[in-house]
C-alpha cells in the first residue's frame, strides 16, 4: 500500500457516534464501580471494615470510597498534564485499563477475618489507584468528545459521556438485582459480592478496544501544529488569575447536582433504604434501576436543550428543582413502599440529569485547549473530593445524629442554593467558539 494512501486512512476522522461511545467507555467503568461499591457497602463493611456497630462499620466503608476522591486531584494533575501535552486519545487508552484493573482487584482480596488490618488497607489502596485514573478520565473524555463536535451540538455530544456514567450505574444495578434475586443473603456475604467487581476486567478490555479506534481531536492537532502546546499546564493554570477564578466558580456549580445531591440520592440512598426501611434489597435495587434508566433518557435531552437555550438556564432549572424536591423525595422514601420509593427516585433524577448534561460543557468550554484537561480535571477532582466522596459519610453521620433522612434533604437544599449563586456568577459558554 502506498504510504500516502495509508496515512490518509489513518487520519480519517471517526463518526460522531464512535467518538461519543469512546468518550463514554471510561465513565461506564467508573460509575459501574461507584454504584457497585455503594450498593454492596453492607457486604463490604462486614468483609473488610468490621466494627463494634453497623453505623461505625458503614462509616469506615464509605471512608474507603472517600479515598477514591482524595487521590483524584493527583490524577487530575498527572493525567491532565499528559493529556494536554501528548493528546487526549493516547491518555484515555491508559486510564480505562488502570481504572478497571483497580476495581477488579477488590474482587480477589481476602477479608479481614483472614488477613486482619491488611484487608481494609488493601481496599483503600485499590480505591486510591482508581481515583488517580478517574481524576483525569472525566476531563480527558469530555475534551475528546467536545473537541470533535460541531459548534451547535457540543452539549448534546458531551452529554453522552454522562450517559456512559449512567449506563455504568445501570449495568451495576442489573448485576446487583440479578445477584440479590438468585443468591441468598449468606451467599452474597460470603462470595457473591465478589462477582460484580471481577466483571470490571472485561469491561476495561472492551473500553480499550473502542478507544483504540479513535483519532486525536482537531483542536489539539491545531495547537500542536502551531507549537502552542503548554509545557507545564498546571503551572500555567495556577499562575493565571482568570483561569483560577473560573475554576473557583466551577467548584460552586459542582457542589450540588454534580456531587453532593448526586451521591446522596444515588449512592447513599440505597443504604438508607436497606438500613432504615422495610422495602428490602431486591426492591431497592429494582427501583433504582428504573430511575437510572429514566435518567439516561433525561441526560441527552437536557444536552440538546442546553444547545438551544444555553448552559445557564439548564443549570438554574436543576438547582431550583433540587431546592423544591429534595425534602419531599426523602419523605416519600421514608414511607418504605416500592411505589413511593420509585416515585421519589424518578422525580429526583430529573434535576440530576439536567445538571449532569451540562457540567462537562461548562467545565471545559470555560478553558482554552492548551490547559483544558488539566484545569477542568483539577476543578472536577477537588469538587468531587470535597463534596462527592464526603456526601455518603456526612449522610450516614447526619441520619445517625438526627434519626431522619429529612436532615440530609435539607443539606441538599443548602448545597443547591450555593450552586445557584455560583451559576449566576458564571458567564454563558454555549455560544462561544472553543478557545485555543
CSV table of C-alpha atoms in Angstrom, one decimal:
chain,number,residue,atom,x,y,z
A,1,UNK,CA,0.0,0.0,0.0
A,2,UNK,CA,1.4,3.5,-0.9
A,3,UNK,CA,2.5,5.5,2.1
A,4,UNK,CA,0.3,8.5,1.3
A,5,UNK,CA,-2.8,6.3,1.0
A,6,UNK,CA,-2.0,4.6,4.3
A,7,UNK,CA,-1.6,7.9,6.0
A,8,UNK,CA,-4.9,9.2,4.6
A,9,UNK,CA,-6.8,6.2,6.0
A,10,UNK,CA,-5.2,6.5,9.4
A,11,UNK,CA,-6.1,10.2,9.6
A,12,UNK,CA,-9.7,9.7,8.7
A,13,UNK,CA,-12.0,11.3,11.3
A,14,UNK,CA,-14.3,8.9,13.2
A,15,UNK,CA,-18.0,9.4,13.2
A,16,UNK,CA,-19.7,11.2,16.0
A,17,UNK,CA,-21.3,8.1,17.3
A,18,UNK,CA,-17.9,6.4,17.6
A,19,UNK,CA,-16.5,9.4,19.4
A,20,UNK,CA,-19.4,9.6,21.8
A,21,UNK,CA,-19.1,5.8,22.6
A,22,UNK,CA,-15.4,6.1,23.0
A,23,UNK,CA,-15.7,9.1,25.4
A,24,UNK,CA,-18.4,7.3,27.4
A,25,UNK,CA,-16.5,4.0,27.7
A,26,UNK,CA,-14.4,5.0,30.7
A,27,UNK,CA,-17.3,6.5,32.5
A,28,UNK,CA,-19.2,3.2,32.2
A,29,UNK,CA,-16.4,1.6,34.2
A,30,UNK,CA,-16.0,4.4,36.7
A,31,UNK,CA,-19.7,4.6,37.6
A,32,UNK,CA,-20.2,0.9,37.5
A,33,UNK,CA,-17.5,0.8,40.2
A,34,UNK,CA,-19.0,3.6,42.3
A,35,UNK,CA,-22.5,2.1,42.1
A,36,UNK,CA,-21.3,-1.4,42.9
A,37,UNK,CA,-19.4,-0.1,45.9
A,38,UNK,CA,-22.4,1.9,47.2
A,39,UNK,CA,-24.9,-0.9,46.7
A,40,UNK,CA,-22.7,-3.6,48.2
A,41,UNK,CA,-21.5,-1.4,51.1
A,42,UNK,CA,-23.4,-3.5,53.6
A,43,UNK,CA,-21.4,-6.6,52.5
A,44,UNK,CA,-18.1,-4.8,52.1
A,45,UNK,CA,-18.4,-3.4,55.6
A,46,UNK,CA,-18.7,-6.9,57.1
A,47,UNK,CA,-15.8,-8.3,54.9
A,48,UNK,CA,-13.3,-5.5,55.2
A,49,UNK,CA,-14.4,-3.0,57.8
A,50,UNK,CA,-15.8,-4.8,60.8
A,51,UNK,CA,-16.6,-2.6,63.8
A,52,UNK,CA,-18.5,-2.6,67.1
A,53,UNK,CA,-21.7,-1.4,65.5
A,54,UNK,CA,-23.3,-1.2,62.0
A,55,UNK,CA,-23.0,2.6,61.8
A,56,UNK,CA,-19.3,2.6,62.5
A,57,UNK,CA,-18.7,-0.2,60.0
A,58,UNK,CA,-20.6,1.7,57.3
A,59,UNK,CA,-18.8,4.9,58.1
A,60,UNK,CA,-15.5,3.1,57.6
A,61,UNK,CA,-16.7,1.5,54.3
A,62,UNK,CA,-17.7,4.9,52.9
A,63,UNK,CA,-14.4,6.3,54.1
A,64,UNK,CA,-12.9,3.7,51.8
A,65,UNK,CA,-15.0,5.2,49.0
A,66,UNK,CA,-13.8,8.7,50.0
A,67,UNK,CA,-10.2,7.6,49.4
A,68,UNK,CA,-11.0,7.4,45.7
A,69,UNK,CA,-11.8,11.1,45.8
A,70,UNK,CA,-8.8,12.1,47.8
A,71,UNK,CA,-6.5,10.8,45.1
A,72,UNK,CA,-8.4,12.4,42.2
A,73,UNK,CA,-6.6,15.8,42.3
A,74,UNK,CA,-3.3,13.9,41.9
A,75,UNK,CA,-4.8,12.1,38.9
A,76,UNK,CA,-6.1,15.3,37.5
A,77,UNK,CA,-2.6,16.9,37.7
A,78,UNK,CA,-0.7,13.9,36.3
A,79,UNK,CA,-3.1,12.6,33.7
A,80,UNK,CA,-4.2,16.1,32.8
A,81,UNK,CA,-0.6,17.1,32.1
A,82,UNK,CA,0.0,14.3,29.7
A,83,UNK,CA,-3.5,14.8,28.0
A,84,UNK,CA,-2.6,18.4,27.4
A,85,UNK,CA,0.9,17.6,26.4
A,86,UNK,CA,0.5,14.5,24.3
A,87,UNK,CA,-3.2,14.4,23.3
A,88,UNK,CA,-6.5,13.2,24.6
A,89,UNK,CA,-6.6,9.8,22.7
A,90,UNK,CA,-3.3,8.4,24.0
A,91,UNK,CA,-4.0,9.0,27.7
A,92,UNK,CA,-7.6,7.7,27.5
A,93,UNK,CA,-6.3,4.3,26.4
A,94,UNK,CA,-4.3,4.1,29.6
A,95,UNK,CA,-7.0,5.4,32.0
A,96,UNK,CA,-9.5,2.8,31.0
A,97,UNK,CA,-7.2,0.0,31.8
A,98,UNK,CA,-6.0,1.5,35.1
A,99,UNK,CA,-9.5,2.1,36.4
A,100,UNK,CA,-10.9,-1.3,35.5
A,101,UNK,CA,-7.9,-3.1,37.0
A,102,UNK,CA,-8.1,-1.3,40.3
A,103,UNK,CA,-11.8,-2.3,40.6
A,104,UNK,CA,-11.3,-6.0,39.6
A,105,UNK,CA,-8.5,-6.5,42.2
A,106,UNK,CA,-11.0,-5.8,45.0
A,107,UNK,CA,-12.9,-8.9,43.9
A,108,UNK,CA,-10.0,-11.1,44.8
A,109,UNK,CA,-8.9,-9.6,48.1
A,110,UNK,CA,-9.0,-11.7,51.2
A,111,UNK,CA,-11.3,-10.5,54.0
A,112,UNK,CA,-10.3,-9.0,57.4
A,113,UNK,CA,-11.1,-12.4,59.0
A,114,UNK,CA,-8.2,-13.8,57.1
A,115,UNK,CA,-5.5,-11.1,57.0
A,116,UNK,CA,-6.7,-8.7,59.6
A,117,UNK,CA,-5.9,-5.0,59.3
A,118,UNK,CA,-4.2,-5.5,55.9
A,119,UNK,CA,-7.7,-6.1,54.3
A,120,UNK,CA,-9.1,-2.6,54.7
A,121,UNK,CA,-5.6,-1.2,53.8
A,122,UNK,CA,-5.6,-3.1,50.5
A,123,UNK,CA,-9.1,-1.9,49.7
A,124,UNK,CA,-8.2,1.7,50.3
A,125,UNK,CA,-5.0,1.3,48.1
A,126,UNK,CA,-7.2,0.0,45.3
A,127,UNK,CA,-9.6,3.0,45.8
A,128,UNK,CA,-6.6,5.4,45.7
A,129,UNK,CA,-5.3,3.9,42.4
A,130,UNK,CA,-8.8,4.0,40.9
A,131,UNK,CA,-9.1,7.7,42.0
A,132,UNK,CA,-5.8,8.6,40.2
A,133,UNK,CA,-7.1,7.3,36.9
A,134,UNK,CA,-10.6,8.7,37.4
A,135,UNK,CA,-9.2,12.1,38.2
A,136,UNK,CA,-8.0,12.5,34.6
A,137,UNK,CA,-10.6,10.3,32.9
A,138,UNK,CA,-13.6,12.7,33.0
A,139,UNK,CA,-12.0,15.9,31.6
A,140,UNK,CA,-10.0,14.0,29.0
A,141,UNK,CA,-13.0,12.0,27.8
A,142,UNK,CA,-15.2,15.2,27.8
A,143,UNK,CA,-12.5,17.1,25.9
A,144,UNK,CA,-12.2,14.3,23.3
A,145,UNK,CA,-15.9,14.5,22.6
A,146,UNK,CA,-16.3,18.2,22.9
A,147,UNK,CA,-13.4,19.0,20.5
A,148,UNK,CA,-14.7,16.6,17.9
A,149,UNK,CA,-18.2,18.1,18.0
A,150,UNK,CA,-19.8,20.8,15.8
A,151,UNK,CA,-20.4,24.1,17.5
A,152,UNK,CA,-24.1,23.9,17.9
A,153,UNK,CA,-24.1,20.3,19.2
A,154,UNK,CA,-21.3,20.4,21.8
A,155,UNK,CA,-23.5,20.0,24.9
A,156,UNK,CA,-25.5,17.1,23.3
A,157,UNK,CA,-22.3,15.3,22.3
A,158,UNK,CA,-20.6,15.8,25.7
A,159,UNK,CA,-23.8,14.7,27.5
A,160,UNK,CA,-23.1,11.2,26.1
A,161,UNK,CA,-20.1,10.9,28.4
A,162,UNK,CA,-22.5,11.3,31.3
A,163,UNK,CA,-24.9,8.8,29.6
A,164,UNK,CA,-21.9,6.4,29.9
A,165,UNK,CA,-21.8,7.1,33.6
A,166,UNK,CA,-25.5,6.3,33.9
A,167,UNK,CA,-25.1,3.2,31.7
A,168,UNK,CA,-22.4,2.1,34.1
A,169,UNK,CA,-24.7,2.6,37.1
A,170,UNK,CA,-27.5,0.7,35.3
A,171,UNK,CA,-25.2,-2.2,34.5
A,172,UNK,CA,-24.2,-2.3,38.1
A,173,UNK,CA,-27.8,-2.3,39.2
A,174,UNK,CA,-28.6,-5.1,36.8
A,175,UNK,CA,-25.8,-7.2,38.2
A,176,UNK,CA,-26.9,-6.3,41.8
A,177,UNK,CA,-30.5,-7.1,41.1
A,178,UNK,CA,-29.7,-10.4,39.4
A,179,UNK,CA,-27.4,-11.5,42.2
A,180,UNK,CA,-29.7,-10.4,45.0
A,181,UNK,CA,-32.6,-12.3,43.4
A,182,UNK,CA,-30.6,-15.5,42.8
A,183,UNK,CA,-28.3,-15.8,45.8
A,184,UNK,CA,-29.2,-15.8,49.5
A,185,UNK,CA,-28.0,-13.1,51.9
A,186,UNK,CA,-25.5,-15.5,53.3
A,187,UNK,CA,-24.1,-16.5,49.9
A,188,UNK,CA,-23.9,-12.8,48.9
A,189,UNK,CA,-22.0,-12.1,52.1
A,190,UNK,CA,-19.5,-14.9,51.7
A,191,UNK,CA,-18.6,-14.8,47.9
A,192,UNK,CA,-21.4,-13.3,45.8
A,193,UNK,CA,-20.3,-9.8,46.4
A,194,UNK,CA,-17.0,-10.6,44.5
A,195,UNK,CA,-18.7,-11.2,41.1
A,196,UNK,CA,-19.6,-7.6,40.2
A,197,UNK,CA,-16.0,-6.4,41.0
A,198,UNK,CA,-14.5,-9.0,38.8
A,199,UNK,CA,-16.7,-8.0,35.9
A,200,UNK,CA,-14.8,-4.8,35.6
A,201,UNK,CA,-11.8,-6.6,34.0
A,202,UNK,CA,-13.6,-7.5,30.7
A,203,UNK,CA,-15.3,-4.1,30.7
A,204,UNK,CA,-11.9,-2.5,30.6
A,205,UNK,CA,-10.8,-4.6,27.7
A,206,UNK,CA,-13.9,-3.5,25.7
A,207,UNK,CA,-13.3,0.1,26.6
A,208,UNK,CA,-9.7,0.0,25.4
A,209,UNK,CA,-10.8,-1.6,22.1
A,210,UNK,CA,-13.3,1.1,21.4
A,211,UNK,CA,-10.9,3.9,22.2
A,212,UNK,CA,-8.0,2.4,20.2
A,213,UNK,CA,-10.0,3.1,17.0
A,214,UNK,CA,-10.4,6.9,17.6
A,215,UNK,CA,-8.2,9.7,16.3
A,216,UNK,CA,-6.8,12.8,18.1
A,217,UNK,CA,-9.1,15.8,18.2
A,218,UNK,CA,-8.9,18.7,15.6
A,219,UNK,CA,-8.5,21.2,18.4
A,220,UNK,CA,-5.4,19.5,19.9
A,221,UNK,CA,-3.9,18.9,16.5
A,222,UNK,CA,-4.3,22.6,15.7
A,223,UNK,CA,-2.3,23.8,18.7
A,224,UNK,CA,0.2,21.0,18.2
A,225,UNK,CA,0.8,22.2,14.6
A,226,UNK,CA,1.1,25.8,15.8
A,227,UNK,CA,3.6,24.9,18.5
A,228,UNK,CA,1.2,26.2,21.2
A,229,UNK,CA,1.0,23.1,23.4
A,230,UNK,CA,1.6,24.1,27.0
A,231,UNK,CA,4.8,22.9,28.5
A,232,UNK,CA,3.5,22.9,32.1
A,233,UNK,CA,-0.3,23.1,32.0
A,234,UNK,CA,-0.8,23.1,35.8
A,235,UNK,CA,1.7,25.9,36.3
A,236,UNK,CA,0.0,28.0,33.6
A,237,UNK,CA,-3.3,27.4,35.4
A,238,UNK,CA,-2.1,28.3,38.9
A,239,UNK,CA,-0.4,31.5,37.7
A,240,UNK,CA,-3.3,32.8,35.7
A,241,UNK,CA,-5.8,34.7,37.8
A,242,UNK,CA,-8.5,34.4,35.1
A,243,UNK,CA,-8.2,30.6,35.0
A,244,UNK,CA,-8.2,30.4,38.8
A,245,UNK,CA,-11.4,32.5,39.0
A,246,UNK,CA,-13.2,30.2,36.5
A,247,UNK,CA,-12.1,27.1,38.5
A,248,UNK,CA,-13.5,28.6,41.7
A,249,UNK,CA,-16.8,29.2,40.1
A,250,UNK,CA,-16.8,25.7,38.8
A,251,UNK,CA,-16.3,24.4,42.4
A,252,UNK,CA,-19.5,26.2,43.4
A,253,UNK,CA,-21.5,24.9,40.5
A,254,UNK,CA,-20.4,21.3,41.0
A,255,UNK,CA,-21.3,21.4,44.7
A,256,UNK,CA,-24.9,20.3,44.4
A,257,UNK,CA,-26.0,18.4,41.3
A,258,UNK,CA,-22.7,17.1,40.2
A,259,UNK,CA,-21.6,15.7,43.6
A,260,UNK,CA,-23.5,16.3,46.9
A,261,UNK,CA,-27.0,15.6,45.7
A,262,UNK,CA,-25.8,13.0,43.2
A,263,UNK,CA,-24.0,10.9,45.8
A,264,UNK,CA,-26.7,11.4,48.4
A,265,UNK,CA,-29.5,10.1,46.2
A,266,UNK,CA,-27.7,7.6,44.1
A,267,UNK,CA,-25.0,6.2,46.4
A,268,UNK,CA,-26.2,6.7,50.0
A,269,UNK,CA,-30.0,6.4,49.4
A,270,UNK,CA,-29.9,2.6,48.8
A,271,UNK,CA,-28.0,2.1,52.1
A,272,UNK,CA,-30.5,4.3,53.8
A,273,UNK,CA,-33.5,2.3,52.4
A,274,UNK,CA,-32.0,-1.1,53.3
A,275,UNK,CA,-31.0,0.1,56.8
A,276,UNK,CA,-34.0,2.2,57.8
A,277,UNK,CA,-37.0,0.9,55.9
A,278,UNK,CA,-38.6,-2.5,55.2
A,279,UNK,CA,-38.6,-2.2,51.4
A,280,UNK,CA,-35.9,-5.0,51.0
A,281,UNK,CA,-32.8,-5.3,49.0
A,282,UNK,CA,-34.3,-6.5,45.8
A,283,UNK,CA,-37.0,-3.8,45.6
A,284,UNK,CA,-34.4,-1.1,46.5
A,285,UNK,CA,-32.2,-2.2,43.6
A,286,UNK,CA,-35.1,-2.5,41.2
A,287,UNK,CA,-36.5,1.0,41.9
A,288,UNK,CA,-33.0,2.5,41.5
A,289,UNK,CA,-32.6,0.6,38.2
A,290,UNK,CA,-35.8,2.0,36.8
A,291,UNK,CA,-34.9,5.5,37.9
A,292,UNK,CA,-31.5,5.4,36.4
A,293,UNK,CA,-32.9,4.2,33.1
A,294,UNK,CA,-35.2,7.2,33.1
A,295,UNK,CA,-32.2,9.5,33.9
A,296,UNK,CA,-30.3,8.0,31.0
A,297,UNK,CA,-33.0,9.4,28.8
A,298,UNK,CA,-33.1,12.8,30.6
A,299,UNK,CA,-29.4,13.5,30.1
A,300,UNK,CA,-29.1,13.7,26.3
A,301,UNK,CA,-32.4,15.5,26.1
A,302,UNK,CA,-31.1,18.0,28.5
A,303,UNK,CA,-27.9,18.3,26.5
A,304,UNK,CA,-30.0,19.1,23.4
A,305,UNK,CA,-31.9,21.7,25.4
A,306,UNK,CA,-28.6,23.3,26.5
A,307,UNK,CA,-27.5,23.7,22.9
A,308,UNK,CA,-30.7,25.5,22.2
A,309,UNK,CA,-31.2,27.8,25.3
A,310,UNK,CA,-27.7,27.8,26.8
A,311,UNK,CA,-26.0,26.2,29.7
A,312,UNK,CA,-27.0,28.6,32.5
A,313,UNK,CA,-30.8,28.2,32.1
A,314,UNK,CA,-30.5,24.4,32.4
A,315,UNK,CA,-28.3,24.7,35.5
A,316,UNK,CA,-30.7,27.2,37.1
A,317,UNK,CA,-33.6,24.8,36.4
A,318,UNK,CA,-31.8,21.9,38.0
A,319,UNK,CA,-30.8,23.8,41.1
A,320,UNK,CA,-34.3,25.2,41.7
A,321,UNK,CA,-35.8,21.7,41.3
A,322,UNK,CA,-33.3,20.4,43.9
A,323,UNK,CA,-34.4,23.0,46.4
A,324,UNK,CA,-38.1,22.2,45.7
A,325,UNK,CA,-37.9,18.4,45.6
A,326,UNK,CA,-35.2,17.2,48.0
A,327,UNK,CA,-37.3,17.2,51.2
A,328,UNK,CA,-40.4,15.6,49.6
A,329,UNK,CA,-38.2,13.0,47.9
A,330,UNK,CA,-36.7,11.8,51.2
A,331,UNK,CA,-40.1,11.9,52.9
A,332,UNK,CA,-41.5,9.7,50.2
A,333,UNK,CA,-38.6,7.2,50.5
A,334,UNK,CA,-39.2,7.2,54.2
A,335,UNK,CA,-42.6,5.7,53.6
A,336,UNK,CA,-40.8,2.4,52.8
A,337,UNK,CA,-43.1,1.1,50.0
A,338,UNK,CA,-41.9,0.4,46.5
A,339,UNK,CA,-44.3,2.8,44.8
A,340,UNK,CA,-43.3,5.8,47.0
A,341,UNK,CA,-39.6,5.0,46.7
A,342,UNK,CA,-39.8,4.7,42.9
A,343,UNK,CA,-41.8,7.9,42.7
A,344,UNK,CA,-39.2,9.8,44.8
A,345,UNK,CA,-36.3,8.5,42.7
A,346,UNK,CA,-38.0,9.2,39.4
A,347,UNK,CA,-38.6,12.8,40.5
A,348,UNK,CA,-35.1,13.5,41.8
A,349,UNK,CA,-33.2,12.1,38.8
A,350,UNK,CA,-34.7,14.9,36.7
A,351,UNK,CA,-32.6,17.7,38.2
A,352,UNK,CA,-29.7,15.3,38.5
A,353,UNK,CA,-30.0,14.6,34.8
A,354,UNK,CA,-30.3,18.2,33.9
A,355,UNK,CA,-27.1,19.0,35.9
A,356,UNK,CA,-25.2,16.1,34.6
A,357,UNK,CA,-25.9,17.0,31.0
A,358,UNK,CA,-24.2,20.4,31.2
A,359,UNK,CA,-21.4,20.0,33.7
A,360,UNK,CA,-18.8,18.9,31.2
A,361,UNK,CA,-19.6,21.6,28.6
A,362,UNK,CA,-19.5,24.4,31.2
A,363,UNK,CA,-16.3,23.0,32.8
A,364,UNK,CA,-14.4,22.6,29.5
A,365,UNK,CA,-15.7,25.5,27.5
A,366,UNK,CA,-14.5,27.9,30.1
A,367,UNK,CA,-10.9,26.9,29.5
A,368,UNK,CA,-8.6,27.0,26.4
A,369,UNK,CA,-7.5,23.8,24.6
A,370,UNK,CA,-3.9,24.0,25.9
A,371,UNK,CA,-5.0,23.7,29.6
A,372,UNK,CA,-8.5,22.3,29.2
A,373,UNK,CA,-8.0,18.8,30.6
A,374,UNK,CA,-5.7,19.9,33.5
A,375,UNK,CA,-7.9,22.8,34.5
A,376,UNK,CA,-11.2,21.0,34.1
A,377,UNK,CA,-9.8,17.9,35.8
A,378,UNK,CA,-8.4,19.8,38.8
A,379,UNK,CA,-11.7,21.7,39.4
A,380,UNK,CA,-13.7,18.5,39.0
A,381,UNK,CA,-11.4,16.4,41.2
A,382,UNK,CA,-11.3,19.0,44.1
A,383,UNK,CA,-15.0,19.3,44.0
A,384,UNK,CA,-15.5,15.6,43.9
A,385,UNK,CA,-13.2,15.2,46.9
A,386,UNK,CA,-14.8,18.0,48.9
A,387,UNK,CA,-18.5,17.4,48.0
A,388,UNK,CA,-18.8,13.9,46.5
A,389,UNK,CA,-16.8,11.4,48.5
A,390,UNK,CA,-17.8,13.1,51.7
A,391,UNK,CA,-21.6,13.0,50.9
A,392,UNK,CA,-22.3,9.4,52.0
A,393,UNK,CA,-20.2,9.7,55.1
A,394,UNK,CA,-21.9,13.0,56.0
A,395,UNK,CA,-25.3,11.5,55.3
A,396,UNK,CA,-24.6,8.4,57.5
A,397,UNK,CA,-23.4,10.6,60.3
A,398,UNK,CA,-26.3,13.1,60.0
A,399,UNK,CA,-29.0,10.4,60.0
A,400,UNK,CA,-27.3,8.7,62.9
A,401,UNK,CA,-27.5,12.0,64.9
A,402,UNK,CA,-31.0,13.1,63.8
A,403,UNK,CA,-32.7,9.8,63.1
A,404,UNK,CA,-34.3,11.1,60.0
A,405,UNK,CA,-33.4,11.4,56.3
A,406,UNK,CA,-35.1,14.8,56.1
A,407,UNK,CA,-31.9,16.3,57.6
A,408,UNK,CA,-29.9,15.1,54.6
A,409,UNK,CA,-32.5,16.6,52.3
A,410,UNK,CA,-32.2,20.0,54.0
A,411,UNK,CA,-28.4,19.8,53.4
A,412,UNK,CA,-29.1,19.2,49.7
A,413,UNK,CA,-31.3,22.3,49.6
A,414,UNK,CA,-28.5,24.4,51.1
A,415,UNK,CA,-26.0,22.9,48.5
A,416,UNK,CA,-28.4,23.8,45.7
A,417,UNK,CA,-28.6,27.4,46.8
A,418,UNK,CA,-24.8,27.7,46.8
A,419,UNK,CA,-24.6,26.2,43.3
A,420,UNK,CA,-27.3,28.6,42.1
A,421,UNK,CA,-25.3,31.6,43.3
A,422,UNK,CA,-22.1,30.2,41.6
A,423,UNK,CA,-24.0,29.7,38.3
A,424,UNK,CA,-25.2,33.3,38.5
A,425,UNK,CA,-21.6,34.4,38.6
A,426,UNK,CA,-20.5,32.3,35.6
A,427,UNK,CA,-20.8,33.5,32.0
A,428,UNK,CA,-22.7,31.6,29.3
A,429,UNK,CA,-20.3,29.4,27.3
A,430,UNK,CA,-22.6,27.8,24.9
A,431,UNK,CA,-22.4,30.4,22.2
A,432,UNK,CA,-18.6,30.8,22.2
A,433,UNK,CA,-16.1,29.1,19.9
A,434,UNK,CA,-13.7,26.9,21.8
A,435,UNK,CA,-10.6,28.9,22.7
A,436,UNK,CA,-7.1,27.6,21.8
